[in-house]
mmCIF file with all atom_site columns, C-alpha atoms in Angstrom:
data_model
loop_
_atom_site.group_PDB
_atom_site.id
_atom_site.type_symbol
_atom_site.label_atom_id
_atom_site.label_alt_id
_atom_site.label_comp_id
_atom_site.label_asym_id
_atom_site.label_entity_id
_atom_site.label_seq_id
_atom_site.pdbx_PDB_ins_code
_atom_site.Cartn_x
_atom_site.Cartn_y
_atom_site.Cartn_z
_atom_site.occupancy
_atom_site.B_iso_or_equiv
_atom_site.pdbx_formal_charge
_atom_site.auth_seq_id
_atom_site.auth_comp_id
_atom_site.auth_asym_id
_atom_site.auth_atom_id
_atom_site.pdbx_PDB_model_num
ATOM 1   C CA . UNK A 1 1   ? 14.101  -7.605 -4.422  1.00 0.00 ? 29  UNK A CA 1
ATOM 2   C CA . UNK A 1 2   ? 12.140  -6.472 -1.352  1.00 0.00 ? 30  UNK A CA 1
ATOM 3   C CA . UNK A 1 3   ? 14.677  -3.727 -0.751  1.00 0.00 ? 31  UNK A CA 1
ATOM 4   C CA . UNK A 1 4   ? 13.342  -1.955 -3.859  1.00 0.00 ? 32  UNK A CA 1
ATOM 5   C CA . UNK A 1 5   ? 9.707   -2.182 -2.848  1.00 0.00 ? 33  UNK A CA 1
ATOM 6   C CA . UNK A 1 6   ? 8.225   0.864  -1.139  1.00 0.00 ? 34  UNK A CA 1
ATOM 7   C CA . UNK A 1 7   ? 5.769   0.489  1.712   1.00 0.00 ? 35  UNK A CA 1
ATOM 8   C CA . UNK A 1 8   ? 3.113   2.800  0.233   1.00 0.00 ? 36  UNK A CA 1
ATOM 9   C CA . UNK A 1 9   ? 1.110   1.475  -2.686  1.00 0.00 ? 37  UNK A CA 1
ATOM 10  C CA . UNK A 1 10  ? -0.240  3.815  -5.370  1.00 0.00 ? 38  UNK A CA 1
ATOM 11  C CA . UNK A 1 11  ? -3.152  3.250  -7.753  1.00 0.00 ? 39  UNK A CA 1
ATOM 12  C CA . UNK A 1 12  ? -4.447  5.514  -10.506 1.00 0.00 ? 40  UNK A CA 1
ATOM 13  C CA . UNK A 1 13  ? -7.708  5.691  -12.451 1.00 0.00 ? 41  UNK A CA 1
ATOM 14  C CA . UNK A 1 14  ? -8.501  7.951  -15.414 1.00 0.00 ? 42  UNK A CA 1
ATOM 15  C CA . UNK A 1 15  ? -12.196 8.766  -15.605 1.00 0.00 ? 43  UNK A CA 1
ATOM 16  C CA . UNK A 1 16  ? -14.077 10.203 -18.589 1.00 0.00 ? 44  UNK A CA 1
ATOM 17  C CA . UNK A 1 17  ? -16.064 13.328 -17.726 1.00 0.00 ? 45  UNK A CA 1
ATOM 18  C CA . UNK A 1 18  ? -19.487 11.816 -17.092 1.00 0.00 ? 46  UNK A CA 1
ATOM 19  C CA . UNK A 1 19  ? -21.456 11.509 -13.853 1.00 0.00 ? 47  UNK A CA 1
ATOM 20  C CA . UNK A 1 20  ? -21.476 7.701  -14.055 1.00 0.00 ? 48  UNK A CA 1
ATOM 21  C CA . UNK A 1 21  ? -17.706 7.770  -13.635 1.00 0.00 ? 49  UNK A CA 1
ATOM 22  C CA . UNK A 1 22  ? -18.036 9.096  -10.090 1.00 0.00 ? 50  UNK A CA 1
ATOM 23  C CA . UNK A 1 23  ? -19.937 5.917  -9.216  1.00 0.00 ? 51  UNK A CA 1
ATOM 24  C CA . UNK A 1 24  ? -17.224 3.802  -10.863 1.00 0.00 ? 52  UNK A CA 1
ATOM 25  C CA . UNK A 1 25  ? -14.516 5.753  -8.984  1.00 0.00 ? 53  UNK A CA 1
ATOM 26  C CA . UNK A 1 26  ? -16.295 5.141  -5.670  1.00 0.00 ? 54  UNK A CA 1
ATOM 27  C CA . UNK A 1 27  ? -16.609 1.411  -6.370  1.00 0.00 ? 55  UNK A CA 1
ATOM 28  C CA . UNK A 1 28  ? -12.942 1.231  -7.442  1.00 0.00 ? 56  UNK A CA 1
ATOM 29  C CA . UNK A 1 29  ? -11.907 2.993  -4.221  1.00 0.00 ? 57  UNK A CA 1
ATOM 30  C CA . UNK A 1 30  ? -14.060 0.642  -2.143  1.00 0.00 ? 58  UNK A CA 1
ATOM 31  C CA . UNK A 1 31  ? -12.453 -2.400 -3.826  1.00 0.00 ? 59  UNK A CA 1
ATOM 32  C CA . UNK A 1 32  ? -8.893  -1.180 -3.174  1.00 0.00 ? 60  UNK A CA 1
ATOM 33  C CA . UNK A 1 33  ? -9.590  -0.171 0.433   1.00 0.00 ? 61  UNK A CA 1
ATOM 34  C CA . UNK A 1 34  ? -11.858 -3.110 1.265   1.00 0.00 ? 62  UNK A CA 1
ATOM 35  C CA . UNK A 1 35  ? -10.307 -3.818 4.693   1.00 0.00 ? 63  UNK A CA 1
ATOM 36  C CA . UNK A 1 36  ? -8.891  -0.391 5.492   1.00 0.00 ? 64  UNK A CA 1
ATOM 37  C CA . UNK A 1 37  ? -10.473 1.529  8.407   1.00 0.00 ? 65  UNK A CA 1
ATOM 38  C CA . UNK A 1 38  ? -10.693 4.699  6.266   1.00 0.00 ? 66  UNK A CA 1
ATOM 39  C CA . UNK A 1 39  ? -12.602 3.051  3.403   1.00 0.00 ? 67  UNK A CA 1
ATOM 40  C CA . UNK A 1 40  ? -15.962 4.751  4.110   1.00 0.00 ? 68  UNK A CA 1
ATOM 41  C CA . UNK A 1 41  ? -14.473 8.230  4.449   1.00 0.00 ? 69  UNK A CA 1
ATOM 42  C CA . UNK A 1 42  ? -12.294 7.714  1.380   1.00 0.00 ? 70  UNK A CA 1
ATOM 43  C CA . UNK A 1 43  ? -15.274 6.662  -0.710  1.00 0.00 ? 71  UNK A CA 1
ATOM 44  C CA . UNK A 1 44  ? -17.187 9.789  0.315   1.00 0.00 ? 72  UNK A CA 1
ATOM 45  C CA . UNK A 1 45  ? -14.191 12.031 -0.443  1.00 0.00 ? 73  UNK A CA 1
ATOM 46  C CA . UNK A 1 46  ? -13.776 10.453 -3.891  1.00 0.00 ? 74  UNK A CA 1
ATOM 47  C CA . UNK A 1 47  ? -17.432 11.145 -4.583  1.00 0.00 ? 75  UNK A CA 1
ATOM 48  C CA . UNK A 1 48  ? -17.215 14.779 -3.489  1.00 0.00 ? 76  UNK A CA 1
ATOM 49  C CA . UNK A 1 49  ? -13.930 15.603 -5.252  1.00 0.00 ? 77  UNK A CA 1
ATOM 50  C CA . UNK A 1 50  ? -14.925 13.778 -8.442  1.00 0.00 ? 78  UNK A CA 1
ATOM 51  C CA . UNK A 1 51  ? -18.290 15.547 -8.530  1.00 0.00 ? 79  UNK A CA 1
ATOM 52  C CA . UNK A 1 52  ? -16.599 18.906 -7.944  1.00 0.00 ? 80  UNK A CA 1
ATOM 53  C CA . UNK A 1 53  ? -14.184 18.274 -10.831 1.00 0.00 ? 81  UNK A CA 1
ATOM 54  C CA . UNK A 1 54  ? -17.080 17.512 -13.165 1.00 0.00 ? 82  UNK A CA 1
ATOM 55  C CA . UNK A 1 55  ? -19.238 20.416 -11.971 1.00 0.00 ? 83  UNK A CA 1
ATOM 56  C CA . UNK A 1 56  ? -16.689 23.225 -11.754 1.00 0.00 ? 84  UNK A CA 1
ATOM 57  C CA . UNK A 1 57  ? -14.002 22.474 -14.360 1.00 0.00 ? 85  UNK A CA 1
ATOM 58  C CA . UNK A 1 58  ? -13.469 21.415 -17.963 1.00 0.00 ? 86  UNK A CA 1
ATOM 59  C CA . UNK A 1 59  ? -13.357 17.824 -16.707 1.00 0.00 ? 87  UNK A CA 1
ATOM 60  C CA . UNK A 1 60  ? -17.159 17.789 -17.028 1.00 0.00 ? 88  UNK A CA 1
ATOM 61  C CA . UNK A 1 61  ? -17.092 18.777 -20.719 1.00 0.00 ? 89  UNK A CA 1
ATOM 62  C CA . UNK A 1 62  ? -17.947 16.203 -23.415 1.00 0.00 ? 90  UNK A CA 1
ATOM 63  C CA . UNK A 1 63  ? -14.294 15.167 -23.878 1.00 0.00 ? 91  UNK A CA 1
ATOM 64  C CA . UNK A 1 64  ? -13.142 15.969 -20.337 1.00 0.00 ? 92  UNK A CA 1
ATOM 65  C CA . UNK A 1 65  ? -11.525 13.621 -17.844 1.00 0.00 ? 93  UNK A CA 1
ATOM 66  C CA . UNK A 1 66  ? -10.382 13.573 -14.253 1.00 0.00 ? 94  UNK A CA 1
ATOM 67  C CA . UNK A 1 67  ? -7.605  11.527 -12.703 1.00 0.00 ? 95  UNK A CA 1
ATOM 68  C CA . UNK A 1 68  ? -8.002  9.771  -9.356  1.00 0.00 ? 96  UNK A CA 1
ATOM 69  C CA . UNK A 1 69  ? -4.945  8.583  -7.424  1.00 0.00 ? 97  UNK A CA 1
ATOM 70  C CA . UNK A 1 70  ? -4.938  6.583  -4.192  1.00 0.00 ? 98  UNK A CA 1
ATOM 71  C CA . UNK A 1 71  ? -1.784  6.247  -2.137  1.00 0.00 ? 99  UNK A CA 1
ATOM 72  C CA . UNK A 1 72  ? -2.078  3.739  0.665   1.00 0.00 ? 100 UNK A CA 1
ATOM 73  C CA . UNK A 1 73  ? 0.082   2.852  3.639   1.00 0.00 ? 101 UNK A CA 1
ATOM 74  C CA . UNK A 1 74  ? -1.013  0.836  6.689   1.00 0.00 ? 102 UNK A CA 1
ATOM 75  C CA . UNK A 1 75  ? -2.622  3.823  8.475   1.00 0.00 ? 103 UNK A CA 1
ATOM 76  C CA . UNK A 1 76  ? -2.757  6.563  5.836   1.00 0.00 ? 104 UNK A CA 1
ATOM 77  C CA . UNK A 1 77  ? -4.763  7.060  2.648   1.00 0.00 ? 105 UNK A CA 1
ATOM 78  C CA . UNK A 1 78  ? -4.069  9.991  0.328   1.00 0.00 ? 106 UNK A CA 1
ATOM 79  C CA . UNK A 1 79  ? -6.786  10.680 -2.244  1.00 0.00 ? 107 UNK A CA 1
ATOM 80  C CA . UNK A 1 80  ? -5.924  12.989 -5.131  1.00 0.00 ? 108 UNK A CA 1
ATOM 81  C CA . UNK A 1 81  ? -8.268  14.180 -7.864  1.00 0.00 ? 109 UNK A CA 1
ATOM 82  C CA . UNK A 1 82  ? -6.766  16.105 -10.761 1.00 0.00 ? 110 UNK A CA 1
ATOM 83  C CA . UNK A 1 83  ? -9.086  18.073 -13.027 1.00 0.00 ? 111 UNK A CA 1
ATOM 84  C CA . UNK A 1 84  ? -8.599  19.669 -16.437 1.00 0.00 ? 112 UNK A CA 1
ATOM 85  C CA . UNK A 1 85  ? -8.869  23.239 -15.199 1.00 0.00 ? 113 UNK A CA 1
ATOM 86  C CA . UNK A 1 86  ? -10.937 25.920 -16.864 1.00 0.00 ? 114 UNK A CA 1
ATOM 87  C CA . UNK A 1 87  ? -11.963 27.766 -13.700 1.00 0.00 ? 115 UNK A CA 1
ATOM 88  C CA . UNK A 1 88  ? -9.902  30.770 -12.596 1.00 0.00 ? 116 UNK A CA 1
ATOM 89  C CA . UNK A 1 89  ? -10.617 30.434 -8.856  1.00 0.00 ? 117 UNK A CA 1
ATOM 90  C CA . UNK A 1 90  ? -9.109  27.904 -6.457  1.00 0.00 ? 118 UNK A CA 1
ATOM 91  C CA . UNK A 1 91  ? -11.646 25.549 -4.844  1.00 0.00 ? 119 UNK A CA 1
ATOM 92  C CA . UNK A 1 92  ? -12.854 26.828 -1.491  1.00 0.00 ? 120 UNK A CA 1
ATOM 93  C CA . UNK A 1 93  ? -15.220 25.886 1.269   1.00 0.00 ? 121 UNK A CA 1
ATOM 94  C CA . UNK A 1 94  ? -18.523 27.756 1.275   1.00 0.00 ? 122 UNK A CA 1
ATOM 95  C CA . UNK A 1 95  ? -21.351 28.174 3.748   1.00 0.00 ? 123 UNK A CA 1
ATOM 96  C CA . UNK A 1 96  ? -24.448 26.646 2.147   1.00 0.00 ? 124 UNK A CA 1
ATOM 97  C CA . UNK A 1 97  ? -27.968 27.572 3.181   1.00 0.00 ? 125 UNK A CA 1
ATOM 98  C CA . UNK A 1 98  ? -29.955 24.696 4.715   1.00 0.00 ? 126 UNK A CA 1
ATOM 99  C CA . UNK A 1 99  ? -32.155 24.402 1.587   1.00 0.00 ? 127 UNK A CA 1
ATOM 100 C CA . UNK A 1 100 ? -29.249 24.462 -0.905  1.00 0.00 ? 128 UNK A CA 1
ATOM 101 C CA . UNK A 1 101 ? -28.625 21.235 -2.814  1.00 0.00 ? 129 UNK A CA 1
ATOM 102 C CA . UNK A 1 102 ? -24.969 22.127 -3.547  1.00 0.00 ? 130 UNK A CA 1
ATOM 103 C CA . UNK A 1 103 ? -22.087 23.859 -1.806  1.00 0.00 ? 131 UNK A CA 1
ATOM 104 C CA . UNK A 1 104 ? -21.112 21.446 0.978   1.00 0.00 ? 132 UNK A CA 1
ATOM 105 C CA . UNK A 1 105 ? -18.649 19.120 -0.790  1.00 0.00 ? 133 UNK A CA 1
ATOM 106 C CA . UNK A 1 106 ? -15.339 20.701 0.130   1.00 0.00 ? 134 UNK A CA 1
ATOM 107 C CA . UNK A 1 107 ? -16.604 21.423 3.667   1.00 0.00 ? 135 UNK A CA 1
ATOM 108 C CA . UNK A 1 108 ? -17.363 17.702 4.078   1.00 0.00 ? 136 UNK A CA 1
ATOM 109 C CA . UNK A 1 109 ? -13.935 16.758 2.733   1.00 0.00 ? 137 UNK A CA 1
ATOM 110 C CA . UNK A 1 110 ? -12.243 19.194 5.120   1.00 0.00 ? 138 UNK A CA 1
ATOM 111 C CA . UNK A 1 111 ? -14.170 17.739 8.071   1.00 0.00 ? 139 UNK A CA 1
ATOM 112 C CA . UNK A 1 112 ? -13.084 14.186 7.248   1.00 0.00 ? 140 UNK A CA 1
ATOM 113 C CA . UNK A 1 113 ? -9.482  14.762 6.161   1.00 0.00 ? 141 UNK A CA 1
ATOM 114 C CA . UNK A 1 114 ? -6.482  15.240 8.417   1.00 0.00 ? 142 UNK A CA 1
ATOM 115 C CA . UNK A 1 115 ? -4.970  17.454 5.717   1.00 0.00 ? 143 UNK A CA 1
ATOM 116 C CA . UNK A 1 116 ? -6.158  19.048 2.456   1.00 0.00 ? 144 UNK A CA 1
ATOM 117 C CA . UNK A 1 117 ? -3.812  20.393 -0.227  1.00 0.00 ? 145 UNK A CA 1
ATOM 118 C CA . UNK A 1 118 ? -4.759  22.209 -3.426  1.00 0.00 ? 146 UNK A CA 1
ATOM 119 C CA . UNK A 1 119 ? -2.120  22.673 -6.107  1.00 0.00 ? 147 UNK A CA 1
ATOM 120 C CA . UNK A 1 120 ? -2.172  23.861 -9.702  1.00 0.00 ? 148 UNK A CA 1
ATOM 121 C CA . UNK A 1 121 ? -3.843  26.698 -11.558 1.00 0.00 ? 149 UNK A CA 1
ATOM 122 C CA . UNK A 1 122 ? -6.752  27.412 -13.867 1.00 0.00 ? 150 UNK A CA 1
ATOM 123 C CA . UNK A 1 123 ? -5.053  25.037 -16.321 1.00 0.00 ? 151 UNK A CA 1
ATOM 124 C CA . UNK A 1 124 ? -5.589  22.061 -13.986 1.00 0.00 ? 152 UNK A CA 1
ATOM 125 C CA . UNK A 1 125 ? -5.695  21.501 -10.244 1.00 0.00 ? 153 UNK A CA 1
ATOM 126 C CA . UNK A 1 126 ? -5.056  18.607 -7.929  1.00 0.00 ? 154 UNK A CA 1
ATOM 127 C CA . UNK A 1 127 ? -6.941  18.375 -4.657  1.00 0.00 ? 155 UNK A CA 1
ATOM 128 C CA . UNK A 1 128 ? -5.404  15.905 -2.200  1.00 0.00 ? 156 UNK A CA 1
ATOM 129 C CA . UNK A 1 129 ? -7.087  14.786 1.002   1.00 0.00 ? 157 UNK A CA 1
ATOM 130 C CA . UNK A 1 130 ? -5.171  12.753 3.560   1.00 0.00 ? 158 UNK A CA 1
ATOM 131 C CA . UNK A 1 131 ? -6.903  10.371 5.939   1.00 0.00 ? 159 UNK A CA 1
ATOM 132 C CA . UNK A 1 132 ? -5.114  8.814  8.908   1.00 0.00 ? 160 UNK A CA 1
ATOM 133 C CA . UNK A 1 133 ? -6.532  5.866  10.814  1.00 0.00 ? 161 UNK A CA 1
ATOM 134 C CA . UNK A 1 134 ? -6.499  6.054  14.587  1.00 0.00 ? 162 UNK A CA 1
ATOM 135 C CA . UNK A 1 135 ? -4.177  3.590  16.333  1.00 0.00 ? 163 UNK A CA 1
ATOM 136 C CA . UNK A 1 136 ? -5.801  0.313  17.277  1.00 0.00 ? 164 UNK A CA 1
ATOM 137 C CA . UNK A 1 137 ? -7.477  0.432  20.674  1.00 0.00 ? 165 UNK A CA 1
ATOM 138 C CA . UNK A 1 138 ? -9.119  -2.689 22.071  1.00 0.00 ? 166 UNK A CA 1
ATOM 139 C CA . UNK A 1 139 ? -9.213  -4.248 18.592  1.00 0.00 ? 167 UNK A CA 1
ATOM 140 C CA . UNK A 1 140 ? -11.084 -1.405 16.912  1.00 0.00 ? 168 UNK A CA 1
ATOM 141 C CA . UNK A 1 141 ? -9.489  0.940  14.405  1.00 0.00 ? 169 UNK A CA 1
ATOM 142 C CA . UNK A 1 142 ? -11.342 3.913  12.979  1.00 0.00 ? 170 UNK A CA 1
ATOM 143 C CA . UNK A 1 143 ? -10.472 6.659  10.603  1.00 0.00 ? 171 UNK A CA 1
#
């Protein structure tokens, strides 16, 4: 039976479109990645991408949802958030003023992730961030 098992593991979570769900998504991510070296960065990325979906798309409407998917292999974590669309423009990094309370989310994700992919259209987009843990050196592994 092992020959049919793939090395990567994939988990999915459907979240109703309320702010409390971002907290639940972070906790869920932390539970799945409890011993993974990229757990902290993954939790932050989930928070940023989930918040962006709720703020900028129909996912934040009263009956909206967003889908979170984690794909995990020994050194790599792929985090995907799929929104319900409703915004004509593709997500992009912006330069926020020092006093701004918003506008840094995607910039933070891009700084943490090895790779960032955005697919879809105004009818729904998926943003995927890939984290890769550094090889073990002297017993310490970091993301």
